[in-house]
XYZ file of C-alpha atoms in Angstrom:
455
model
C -31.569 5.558 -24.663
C -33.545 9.004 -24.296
C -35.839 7.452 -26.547
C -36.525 4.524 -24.461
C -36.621 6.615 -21.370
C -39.107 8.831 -22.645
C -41.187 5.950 -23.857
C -41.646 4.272 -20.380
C -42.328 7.611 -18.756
C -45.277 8.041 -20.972
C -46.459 4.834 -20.142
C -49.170 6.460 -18.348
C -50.909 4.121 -14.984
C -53.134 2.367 -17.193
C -49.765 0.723 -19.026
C -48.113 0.828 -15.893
C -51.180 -1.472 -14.464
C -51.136 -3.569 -17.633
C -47.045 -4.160 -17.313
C -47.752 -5.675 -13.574
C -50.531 -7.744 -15.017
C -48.015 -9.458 -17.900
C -45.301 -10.244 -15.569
C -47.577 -11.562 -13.305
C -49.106 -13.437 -15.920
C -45.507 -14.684 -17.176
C -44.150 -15.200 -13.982
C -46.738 -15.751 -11.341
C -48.669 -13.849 -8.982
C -46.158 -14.192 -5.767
C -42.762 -13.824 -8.512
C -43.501 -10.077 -9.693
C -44.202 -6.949 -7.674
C -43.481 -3.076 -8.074
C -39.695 -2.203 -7.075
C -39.417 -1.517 -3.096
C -36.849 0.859 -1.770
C -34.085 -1.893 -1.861
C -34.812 -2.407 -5.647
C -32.048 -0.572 -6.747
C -29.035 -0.615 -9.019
C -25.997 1.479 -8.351
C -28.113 3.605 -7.032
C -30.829 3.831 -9.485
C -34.419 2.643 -8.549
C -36.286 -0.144 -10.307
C -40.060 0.065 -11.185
C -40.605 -3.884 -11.145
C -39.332 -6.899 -10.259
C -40.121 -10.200 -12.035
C -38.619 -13.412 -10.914
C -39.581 -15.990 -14.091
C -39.462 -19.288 -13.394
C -37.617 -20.627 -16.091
C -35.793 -19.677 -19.440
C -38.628 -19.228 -21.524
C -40.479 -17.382 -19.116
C -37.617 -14.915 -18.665
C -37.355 -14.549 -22.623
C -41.078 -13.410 -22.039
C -39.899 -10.818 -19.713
C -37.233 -10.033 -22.133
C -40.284 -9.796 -25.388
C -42.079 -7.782 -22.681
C -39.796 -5.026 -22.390
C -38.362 -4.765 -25.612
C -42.728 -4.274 -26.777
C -42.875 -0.817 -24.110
C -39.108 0.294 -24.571
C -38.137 -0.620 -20.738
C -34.685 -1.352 -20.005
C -34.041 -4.740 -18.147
C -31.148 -5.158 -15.190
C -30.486 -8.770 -14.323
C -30.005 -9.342 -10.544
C -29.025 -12.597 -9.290
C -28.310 -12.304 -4.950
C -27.514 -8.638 -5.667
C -24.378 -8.861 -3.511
C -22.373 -6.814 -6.485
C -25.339 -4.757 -7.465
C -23.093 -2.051 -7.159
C -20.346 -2.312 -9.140
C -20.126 -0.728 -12.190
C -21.445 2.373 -13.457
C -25.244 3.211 -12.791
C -27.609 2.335 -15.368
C -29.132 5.494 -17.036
C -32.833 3.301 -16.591
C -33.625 0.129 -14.435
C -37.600 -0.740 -15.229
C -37.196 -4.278 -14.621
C -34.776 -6.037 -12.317
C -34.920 -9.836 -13.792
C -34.276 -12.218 -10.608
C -32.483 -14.689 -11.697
C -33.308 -16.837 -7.962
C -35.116 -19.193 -10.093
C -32.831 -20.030 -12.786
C -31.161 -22.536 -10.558
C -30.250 -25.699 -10.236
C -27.381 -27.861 -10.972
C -27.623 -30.660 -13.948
C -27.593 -34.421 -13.985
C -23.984 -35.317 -15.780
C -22.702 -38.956 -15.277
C -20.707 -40.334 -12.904
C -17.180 -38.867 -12.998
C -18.009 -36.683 -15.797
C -15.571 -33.637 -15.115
C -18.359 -31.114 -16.205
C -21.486 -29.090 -14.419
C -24.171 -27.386 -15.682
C -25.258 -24.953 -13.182
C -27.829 -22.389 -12.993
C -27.177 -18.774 -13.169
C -29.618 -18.227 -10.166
C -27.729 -20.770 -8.309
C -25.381 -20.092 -5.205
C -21.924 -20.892 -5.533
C -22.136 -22.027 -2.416
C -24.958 -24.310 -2.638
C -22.672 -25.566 -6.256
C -19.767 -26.710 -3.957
C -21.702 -28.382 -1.391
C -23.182 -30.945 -3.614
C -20.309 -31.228 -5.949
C -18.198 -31.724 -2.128
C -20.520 -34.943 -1.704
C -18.921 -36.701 -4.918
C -15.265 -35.666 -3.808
C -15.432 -32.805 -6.285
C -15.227 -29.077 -6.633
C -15.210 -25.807 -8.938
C -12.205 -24.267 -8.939
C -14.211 -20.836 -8.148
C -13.827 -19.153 -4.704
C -15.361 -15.644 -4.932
C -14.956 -13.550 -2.009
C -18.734 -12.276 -2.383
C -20.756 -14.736 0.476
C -23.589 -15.784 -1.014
C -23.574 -15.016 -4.438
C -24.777 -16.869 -7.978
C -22.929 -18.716 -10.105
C -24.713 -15.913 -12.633
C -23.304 -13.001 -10.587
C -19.860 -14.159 -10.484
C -19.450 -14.149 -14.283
C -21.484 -11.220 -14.627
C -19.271 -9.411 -12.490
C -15.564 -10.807 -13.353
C -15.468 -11.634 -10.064
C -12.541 -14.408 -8.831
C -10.867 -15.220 -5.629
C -7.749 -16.651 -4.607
C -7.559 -19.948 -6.925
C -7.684 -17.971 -9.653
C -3.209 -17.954 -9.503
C -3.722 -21.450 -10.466
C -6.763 -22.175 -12.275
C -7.753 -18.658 -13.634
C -10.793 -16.750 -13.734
C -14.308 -18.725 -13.494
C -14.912 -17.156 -17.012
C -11.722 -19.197 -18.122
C -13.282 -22.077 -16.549
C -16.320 -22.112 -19.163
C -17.098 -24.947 -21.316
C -20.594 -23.701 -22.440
C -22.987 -21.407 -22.005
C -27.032 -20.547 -21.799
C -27.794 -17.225 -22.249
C -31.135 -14.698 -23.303
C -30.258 -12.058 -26.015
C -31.944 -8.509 -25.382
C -34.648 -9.959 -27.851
C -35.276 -12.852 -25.749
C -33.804 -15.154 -28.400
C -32.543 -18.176 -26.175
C -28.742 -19.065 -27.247
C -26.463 -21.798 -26.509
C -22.970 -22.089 -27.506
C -19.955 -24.416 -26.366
C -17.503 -27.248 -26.972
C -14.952 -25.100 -28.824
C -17.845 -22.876 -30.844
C -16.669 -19.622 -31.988
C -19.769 -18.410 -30.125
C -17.943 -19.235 -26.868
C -15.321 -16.430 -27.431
C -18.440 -13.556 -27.552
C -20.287 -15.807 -24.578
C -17.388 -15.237 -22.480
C -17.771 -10.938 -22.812
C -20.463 -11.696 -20.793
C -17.977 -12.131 -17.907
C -17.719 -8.771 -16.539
C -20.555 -7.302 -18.283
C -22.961 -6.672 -15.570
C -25.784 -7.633 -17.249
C -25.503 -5.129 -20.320
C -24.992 -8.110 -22.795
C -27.442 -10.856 -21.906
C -28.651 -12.535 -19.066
C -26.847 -15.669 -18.379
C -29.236 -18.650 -17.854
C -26.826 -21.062 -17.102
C -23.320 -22.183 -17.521
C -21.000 -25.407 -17.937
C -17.508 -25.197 -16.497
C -14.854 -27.825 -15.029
C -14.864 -29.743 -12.366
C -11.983 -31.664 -10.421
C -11.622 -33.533 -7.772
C -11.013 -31.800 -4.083
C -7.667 -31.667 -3.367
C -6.712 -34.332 -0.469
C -4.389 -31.713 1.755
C -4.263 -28.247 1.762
C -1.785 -26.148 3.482
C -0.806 -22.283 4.229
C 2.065 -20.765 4.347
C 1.751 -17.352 5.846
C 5.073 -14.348 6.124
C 4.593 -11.141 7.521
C 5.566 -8.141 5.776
C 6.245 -4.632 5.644
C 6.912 -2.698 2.542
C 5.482 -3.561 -1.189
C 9.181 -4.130 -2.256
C 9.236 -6.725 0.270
C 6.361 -8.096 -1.529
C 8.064 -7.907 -5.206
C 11.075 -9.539 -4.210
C 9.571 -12.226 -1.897
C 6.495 -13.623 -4.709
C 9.359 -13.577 -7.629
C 11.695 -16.346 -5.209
C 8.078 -18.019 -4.290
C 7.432 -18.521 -8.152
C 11.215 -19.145 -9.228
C 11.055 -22.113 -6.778
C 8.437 -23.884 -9.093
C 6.326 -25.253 -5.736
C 2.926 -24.732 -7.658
C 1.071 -22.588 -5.706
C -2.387 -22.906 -5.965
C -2.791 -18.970 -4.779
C -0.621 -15.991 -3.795
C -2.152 -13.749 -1.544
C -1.213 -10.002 -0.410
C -2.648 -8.581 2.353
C -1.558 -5.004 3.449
C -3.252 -2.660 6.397
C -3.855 1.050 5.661
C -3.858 4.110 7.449
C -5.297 7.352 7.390
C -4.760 9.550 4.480
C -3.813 12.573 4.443
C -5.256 15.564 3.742
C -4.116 17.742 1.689
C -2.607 21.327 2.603
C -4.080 24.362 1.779
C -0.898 26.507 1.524
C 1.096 26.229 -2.211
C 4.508 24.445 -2.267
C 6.787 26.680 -0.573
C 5.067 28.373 1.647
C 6.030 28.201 5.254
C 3.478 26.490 7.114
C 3.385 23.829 4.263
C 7.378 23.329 4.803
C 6.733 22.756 8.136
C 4.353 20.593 7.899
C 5.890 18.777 5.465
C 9.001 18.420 7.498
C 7.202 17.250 11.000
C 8.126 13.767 11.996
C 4.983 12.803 11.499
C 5.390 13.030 7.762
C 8.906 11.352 7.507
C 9.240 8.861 5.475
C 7.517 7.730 1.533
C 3.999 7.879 3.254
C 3.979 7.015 6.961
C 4.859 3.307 8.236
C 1.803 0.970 8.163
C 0.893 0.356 11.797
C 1.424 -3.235 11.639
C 2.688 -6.014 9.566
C 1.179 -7.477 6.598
C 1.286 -10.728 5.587
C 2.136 -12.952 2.314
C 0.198 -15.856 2.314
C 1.170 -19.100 -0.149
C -1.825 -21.996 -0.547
C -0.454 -25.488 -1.378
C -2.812 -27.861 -2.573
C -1.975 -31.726 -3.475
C -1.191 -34.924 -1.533
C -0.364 -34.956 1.962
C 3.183 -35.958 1.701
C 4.009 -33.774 -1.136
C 2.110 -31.066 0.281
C 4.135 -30.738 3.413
C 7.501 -31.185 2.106
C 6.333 -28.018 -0.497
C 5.118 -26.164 2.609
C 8.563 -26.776 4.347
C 10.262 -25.876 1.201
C 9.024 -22.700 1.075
C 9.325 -22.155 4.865
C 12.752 -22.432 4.538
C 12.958 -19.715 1.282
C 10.808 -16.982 2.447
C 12.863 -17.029 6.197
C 11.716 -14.260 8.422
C 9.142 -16.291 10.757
C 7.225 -18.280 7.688
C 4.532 -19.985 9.722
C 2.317 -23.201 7.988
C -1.229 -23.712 8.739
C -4.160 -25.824 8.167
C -6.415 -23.424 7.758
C -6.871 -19.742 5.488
C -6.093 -16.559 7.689
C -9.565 -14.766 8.330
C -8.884 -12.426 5.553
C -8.604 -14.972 3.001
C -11.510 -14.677 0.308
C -12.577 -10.906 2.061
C -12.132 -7.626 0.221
C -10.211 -4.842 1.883
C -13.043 -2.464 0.950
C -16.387 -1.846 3.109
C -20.129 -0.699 2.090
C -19.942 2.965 1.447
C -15.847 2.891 0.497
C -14.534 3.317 -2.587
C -13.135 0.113 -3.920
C -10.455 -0.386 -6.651
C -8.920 -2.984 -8.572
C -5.197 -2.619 -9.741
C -4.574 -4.954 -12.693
C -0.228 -4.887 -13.122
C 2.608 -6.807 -14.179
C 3.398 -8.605 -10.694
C 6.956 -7.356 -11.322
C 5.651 -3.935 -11.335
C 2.995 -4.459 -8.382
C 5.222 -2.649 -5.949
C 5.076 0.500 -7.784
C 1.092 0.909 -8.179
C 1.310 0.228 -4.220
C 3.857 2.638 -3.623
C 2.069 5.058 -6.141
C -1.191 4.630 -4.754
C 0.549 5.077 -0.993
C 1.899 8.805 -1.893
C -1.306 10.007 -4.003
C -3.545 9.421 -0.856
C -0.996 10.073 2.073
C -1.136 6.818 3.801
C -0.866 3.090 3.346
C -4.167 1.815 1.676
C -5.731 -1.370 2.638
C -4.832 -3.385 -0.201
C -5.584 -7.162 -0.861
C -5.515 -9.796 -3.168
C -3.259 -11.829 -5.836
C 0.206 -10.689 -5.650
C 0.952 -13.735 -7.833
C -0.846 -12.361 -10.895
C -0.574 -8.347 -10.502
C -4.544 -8.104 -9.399
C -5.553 -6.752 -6.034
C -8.361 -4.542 -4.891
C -7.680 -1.225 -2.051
C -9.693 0.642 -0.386
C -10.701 4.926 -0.139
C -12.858 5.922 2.645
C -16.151 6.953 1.480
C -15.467 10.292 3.300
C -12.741 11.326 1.169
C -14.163 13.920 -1.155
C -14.490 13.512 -4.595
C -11.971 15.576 -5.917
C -9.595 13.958 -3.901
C -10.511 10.851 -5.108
C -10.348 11.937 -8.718
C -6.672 13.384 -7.950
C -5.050 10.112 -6.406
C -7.009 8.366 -9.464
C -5.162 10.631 -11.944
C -1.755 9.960 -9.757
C -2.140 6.216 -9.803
C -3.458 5.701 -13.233
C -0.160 7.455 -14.821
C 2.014 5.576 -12.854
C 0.317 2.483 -14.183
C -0.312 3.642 -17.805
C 3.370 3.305 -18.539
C 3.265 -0.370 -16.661
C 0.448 -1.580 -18.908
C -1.373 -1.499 -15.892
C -4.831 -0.317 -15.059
C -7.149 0.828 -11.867
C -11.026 0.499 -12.143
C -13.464 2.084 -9.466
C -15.238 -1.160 -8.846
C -17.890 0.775 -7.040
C -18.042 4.180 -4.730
C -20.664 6.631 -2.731
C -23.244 8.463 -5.566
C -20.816 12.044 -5.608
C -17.439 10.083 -6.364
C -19.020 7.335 -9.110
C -20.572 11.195 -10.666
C -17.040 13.187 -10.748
C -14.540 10.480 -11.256
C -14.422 8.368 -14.902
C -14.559 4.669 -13.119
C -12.837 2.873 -15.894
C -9.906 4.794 -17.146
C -8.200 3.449 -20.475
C -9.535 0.466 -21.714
C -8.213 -1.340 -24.931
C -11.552 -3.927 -25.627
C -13.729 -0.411 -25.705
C -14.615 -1.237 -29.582
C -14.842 -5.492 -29.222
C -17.291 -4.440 -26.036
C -19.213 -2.110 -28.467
C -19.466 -4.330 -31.463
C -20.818 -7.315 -29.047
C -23.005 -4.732 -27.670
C -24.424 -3.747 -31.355
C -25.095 -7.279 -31.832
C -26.325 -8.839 -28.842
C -28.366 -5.421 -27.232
C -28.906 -3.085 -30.233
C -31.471 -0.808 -28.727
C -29.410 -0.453 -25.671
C -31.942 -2.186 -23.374
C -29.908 -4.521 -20.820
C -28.571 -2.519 -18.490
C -27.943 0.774 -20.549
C -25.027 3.018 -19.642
C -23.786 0.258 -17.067
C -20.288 -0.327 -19.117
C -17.793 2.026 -20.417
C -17.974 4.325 -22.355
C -21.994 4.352 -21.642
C -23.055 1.481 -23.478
């Protein structure tokens, strides 16, 4: 990767001009321009951008770059452009925006082939005019179909119908060569197609994708409980699943507070048992300042539908409400620009304790939302909270976890915490990820450094 960085910073302006001619040549005059300000990944600035207008073009791109040693980011509506780790060298961001489109299948097929450039949105709408859907609701507005797989990323159906990577039937995709592969319909290709999920972009740049379709479901219903303490949580989600009242999702939302910070006198010292004892500090980690809420979708008949909904009502007690429509929270991360977001991947009979564990590293209830049916929800840090600080409740929550065979990722964070704090911690698939990166990016040029362990 030195290599390669050196390389392009010797390019000199004369192959700096004649880089800006190709992709103009390969892409078009008005789809490739020299990075603006925005052009950035994780906080690393691009030197290009080419938008090719179809696959071959953007195996061009991909010929291009591997010819002058420039590393290659693929960006599709950049709304998760950063997560992950920054990219030791972004020449070219590859804009997928014109890999789009959604495929021709026959009537009642139960199959798309979509575009990586495409919107989800834009997917659902004109699968919605047939009566159908992807199971796929990722919380990120706007994004790609290409995006979501790059990222991992999955919403609330995801109790029911997994991940959108599980949802793959086939796949399109550009080695770092440019060598334009296809795999699917049970091909052991398919198993090192779906590592691109959650890749970024560091493994090869998704083209396009078939998944599953099904029809839209005819009722849909809510059924929303306040709560108050994690343990509430654990012992109100294992009744909802004992009942067997398939639940398309199980959602956790929980408010936060302020943390606190922590006191500059040793243990033992006076003013720290004081402070320690003020009534302010009672308690595991302060009460939240309001309720949370456990939220149960039901999706099926109408009939059915309601008589599950009522069901439940009557096993979760303590004011169960139903609804016709998703709280305004539903689909939305807990985390804002600038925080630092996590995602806590547990056992969902040991949920409770990563919540309770994060709750006494960082002083306070932390925001903390997502599938409490599965064991996978992201919280939120402020961004103001100081690295170290970060790095400490980090340490705290990731070895009460490590004997859970859980796991918390930074999923991204300001430029001074993503620099002092290791954003993955232990990962098991470190070698598969390096062997698929050895064979489908050799010379490190998609998105170097941008997974663990720096590949």
């Amino acid at each position: 990767m030195a290599d390669m960085a050196a390389a392009a910073s010797s390019l000199g302006r004369s192959g700096a001009l004649e880089i800006t001619r190709r992709l103009s040549a390969i892409c078009g005059s008005p789809f490739s321009r020299l990075a603006g300000p925005a052009d950035e990944v994780a906080g690393r600035p691009a030197r290009w951008v080419a938008v090719p207008g179809g696959p071959h073009a953007a195996a061009e791109v991909l010929r291009l770059a591997a010819r002058h040693d420039l590393a290659v980011v693929p960006r599709g509506a950049g709304t998760k452009i950063d997560w992950g780790a920054t990219p030791v060298q972004v020449d070219i961001l590859l804009d997928t925006g014109r890999l789009a489109g959604i495929g021709h299948e026959p009537a009642g097929a139960l199959v798309a082939d979509v575009g990586a450039g495409t919107p989800l949105r834009a997917v659902q709408a004109t699968l919605e005019r047939a009566g159908q859907r992807l199971a796929m609701d990722a919380p990120s507005p706007g994004a790609t179909l290409g995006g979501v797989l790059a990222a991992g990323e999955a919403g609330p159906l995801r109790h029911r119908h997994g991940s959108p990577c599980d949802q793959l039937l086939g796949v399109r995709y550009l080695a770092a060569d440019g060598e334009l592969i296809s795999v699917g319909g049970g091909a052991p290709g398919l198993d090192l197609a779906r590592l691109l999920c959650g890749s970024q972009g560091a493994l090869g740049v998704l083209v396009s994708a078939s998944l599953r379709v099904q029809p839209v479901p005819a009722s849909r219903l809510w059924v929303s409980r306040p709560v108050w303490t994690p343990l509430e949580v654990h012992d109100l989600v294992r009744t909802i699943l004992a009942a067997r009242l398939e639940p398309a999702a199980i959602e956790l939302d929980l408010p936060g507070g302020t943390p606190r910070p922590r006191t500059p006198y040793p243990p033992g010292h006076p003013a720290a048992t004081a402070r320690e004892r003020h009534p302010s500090m009672s308690g595991r980690a302060g009460a939240p300042s309001r309720a949370g809420s456990l939220v149960v979708l039901l999706e099926g008949g109408p009939a059915e539908v309601t008589e599950r909904a009522e069901r439940l009502v009557g096993l979760l007690h303590g004011e169960a409400t139903i609804a016709h429509s998703a709280p305004t929270w539903w689909r939305r991360y807990p985390f804002a620009p600038g925080d630092t977001a996590l995602r806590l991947e547990v056992p969902i009979s040991d949920l409770h304790a990563a919540v309770y564990a994060l709750r006494d590293a960082a002083g306070a209830p932390v925001p903390v939302r997502g599938s409490a049916g599965l064991g996978m929800v992201h919280a939120a840090l402020p961004g103001a909270l100081a690295p170290d600080r970060v790095a400490s409740i980090l340490a705290a929550v990731r070895g009460v976890l490590l004997a859970r065979q859980g796991r918390c990722v930074v999923v991204s964070a300001p430029a001074a915490v993503r620099q002092a704090v290791d954003l993955w911690g232990e990962l098991a698939g470190l070698a598969q990820l390096r062997a698929a990166k050895r064979h489908l990016d050799p010379e490190h040029r998609l998105a170097p450094g941008r997974l663990p362990g720096g590949l």
